[in-house]
Amino acid sequence: MQHIAFLLYPGFQIMSLAAVSVFEFTNLELARKAYDISYISEAGGPLPTSLGMTIETEPFGDPTFDTLIVAGAPSFVLPKPGESAFVRSALGASRRVASICTGAIFLAEAGILDGRRATTHWCLAREMKARYPKIRLEEDRIFIIDGSVWTSAGMTAGIDLALAMVEKDHGIEVARAVARMLVVYHRRAGGQSQFSALLELEPKSDRIQRALDFARSNLKSQLSVEELAEAAHLSPRQFSRAFRAETGQSPAKAVENLRLEAARLMMEQSRHPIDVVADETGFADRERMRRAFLRAFGQPPQAIRRNAQQQFQT
């Protein structure tokens, strides 16, 4: 069992704890307690959040955890000397030290980001660069892993960070399953400038689900409305109407999203040439796939592959 400790302080943002759900649902997915969660602060006891509600915490003790995660705050909060010292000691004692959003300030003040690649919330980037010039700050990243130090961008990026930790610890299929349960995207492409991500289609009827299953299994086919309607045992007109009503998308848009998902995963997880990826996922040619990637992710396929390799480099 791995011990995850969240370092909290007065005025931290409660949304930082959204990452806890990732570890909770991993325990459910694995049907065992793979992660044990604790909340710690310098003095312990009830701690006020930025909203005024309180969280019960344990006082600092042995800094040896599997992972120490520093919560973020709605503004620039400097750690107290004792908090900085604790974070600094945890770097050598724990397997991972991480921050969510502005929690990167605690890591920076402890000196453990000097010379490292790191990220934080985009609105804090200029101040961080000026105050900590030794940090190689990359402000348009969702999260960054540099050795045993992990940093993430805004509060919701803490979920991305936690999913990446689960993937490292228990594999990609477990991380995907947890993302599905939480109804979040397993890996967001692009950086903080991205405001939305593709979510899995969730039709209400078995007929539309059969059509989607057929599409997923036959991405190299044309996947016309007629083909999909036949798989759903509906007329093309009935199918198009029912599909849009249940998914909120046209069949053509949904097929492109399925192709994009499959192509992105192939770019991230394989070394297949781009032409092969485009052919296997039904884009027919690399230029058509490149245009689709730019529309959906704001990046070409090569950048998606490069980012994935850098993100999971240890």
Tab-separated table of N, CA and C in Angstrom, residues 200-203 205-219 223 227-228 231-232 239 243 254-255 258:
chain	number	residue	atom	x	y	z
A	200	GLU	N	-15.916	10.607	-23.608
A	200	GLU	CA	-16.494	9.416	-24.219
A	200	GLU	C	-17.982	9.610	-24.475
A	201	LEU	N	-18.444	9.167	-25.618
A	201	LEU	CA	-19.863	9.231	-25.946
A	201	LEU	C	-20.613	8.243	-25.060
A	202	GLU	N	-21.748	8.674	-24.555
A	202	GLU	CA	-22.528	7.818	-23.659
A	202	GLU	C	-23.967	7.744	-24.146
A	203	PRO	N	-24.238	6.927	-25.174
A	203	PRO	CA	-25.600	6.820	-25.694
A	203	PRO	C	-26.529	6.155	-24.686
A	205	SER	N	-29.259	4.216	-25.662
A	205	SER	CA	-29.842	2.971	-26.169
A	205	SER	C	-28.771	1.995	-26.632
A	206	ASP	N	-29.135	0.714	-26.612
A	206	ASP	CA	-28.216	-0.325	-27.072
A	206	ASP	C	-27.950	-0.211	-28.565
A	207	ARG	N	-28.932	0.262	-29.335
A	207	ARG	CA	-28.756	0.349	-30.780
A	207	ARG	C	-27.643	1.342	-31.142
A	208	ILE	N	-27.672	2.506	-30.527
A	208	ILE	CA	-26.637	3.506	-30.814
A	208	ILE	C	-25.291	3.030	-30.269
A	209	GLN	N	-25.311	2.331	-29.145
A	209	GLN	CA	-24.067	1.791	-28.602
A	209	GLN	C	-23.475	0.760	-29.545
A	210	ARG	N	-24.322	-0.066	-30.167
A	210	ARG	CA	-23.835	-1.063	-31.127
A	210	ARG	C	-23.158	-0.381	-32.316
A	211	ALA	N	-23.755	0.717	-32.765
A	211	ALA	CA	-23.159	1.449	-33.883
A	211	ALA	C	-21.797	2.011	-33.504
A	212	LEU	N	-21.674	2.534	-32.285
A	212	LEU	CA	-20.386	3.064	-31.829
A	212	LEU	C	-19.353	1.951	-31.675
A	213	ASP	N	-19.798	0.814	-31.155
A	213	ASP	CA	-18.881	-0.326	-31.020
A	213	ASP	C	-18.398	-0.778	-32.403
A	214	PHE	N	-19.318	-0.789	-33.361
A	214	PHE	CA	-18.949	-1.138	-34.730
A	214	PHE	C	-17.935	-0.143	-35.281
A	215	ALA	N	-18.164	1.127	-35.037
A	215	ALA	CA	-17.250	2.166	-35.530
A	215	ALA	C	-15.863	2.008	-34.919
A	216	ARG	N	-15.800	1.783	-33.614
A	216	ARG	CA	-14.513	1.626	-32.933
A	216	ARG	C	-13.728	0.442	-33.493
A	217	SER	N	-14.447	-0.602	-33.885
A	217	SER	CA	-13.788	-1.817	-34.379
A	217	SER	C	-13.471	-1.767	-35.868
A	218	ASN	N	-13.976	-0.746	-36.560
A	218	ASN	CA	-13.801	-0.679	-38.007
A	218	ASN	C	-13.395	0.715	-38.461
A	219	LEU	N	-12.436	1.292	-37.771
A	219	LEU	CA	-12.035	2.662	-38.070
A	219	LEU	C	-11.454	2.804	-39.471
A	223	LEU	N	-17.209	4.143	-42.783
A	223	LEU	CA	-18.130	4.427	-41.681
A	223	LEU	C	-19.151	5.497	-42.079
A	227	GLU	N	-23.677	2.609	-43.212
A	227	GLU	CA	-23.008	1.498	-42.507
A	227	GLU	C	-23.376	1.482	-41.029
A	228	LEU	N	-23.327	2.654	-40.394
A	228	LEU	CA	-23.623	2.744	-38.968
A	228	LEU	C	-25.089	2.430	-38.686
A	231	ALA	N	-25.609	-1.252	-38.681
A	231	ALA	CA	-25.130	-1.857	-37.426
A	231	ALA	C	-26.134	-1.643	-36.296
A	232	ALA	N	-26.857	-0.515	-36.347
A	232	ALA	CA	-27.848	-0.206	-35.310
A	232	ALA	C	-29.222	-0.778	-35.618
A	239	PHE	N	-31.614	6.567	-37.758
A	239	PHE	CA	-30.335	6.506	-37.051
A	239	PHE	C	-29.769	7.901	-36.810
A	243	PHE	N	-29.196	9.253	-33.172
A	243	PHE	CA	-27.799	9.436	-32.767
A	243	PHE	C	-27.577	10.834	-32.211
A	254	ALA	N	-18.854	12.310	-34.485
A	254	ALA	CA	-18.508	11.265	-33.521
A	254	ALA	C	-17.452	10.324	-34.086
A	255	VAL	N	-17.577	9.958	-35.357
A	255	VAL	CA	-16.583	9.083	-35.989
A	255	VAL	C	-15.225	9.770	-36.008
A	258	LEU	N	-13.727	9.508	-32.577
A	258	LEU	CA	-13.207	8.164	-32.312
A	258	LEU	C	-11.876	7.948	-33.028
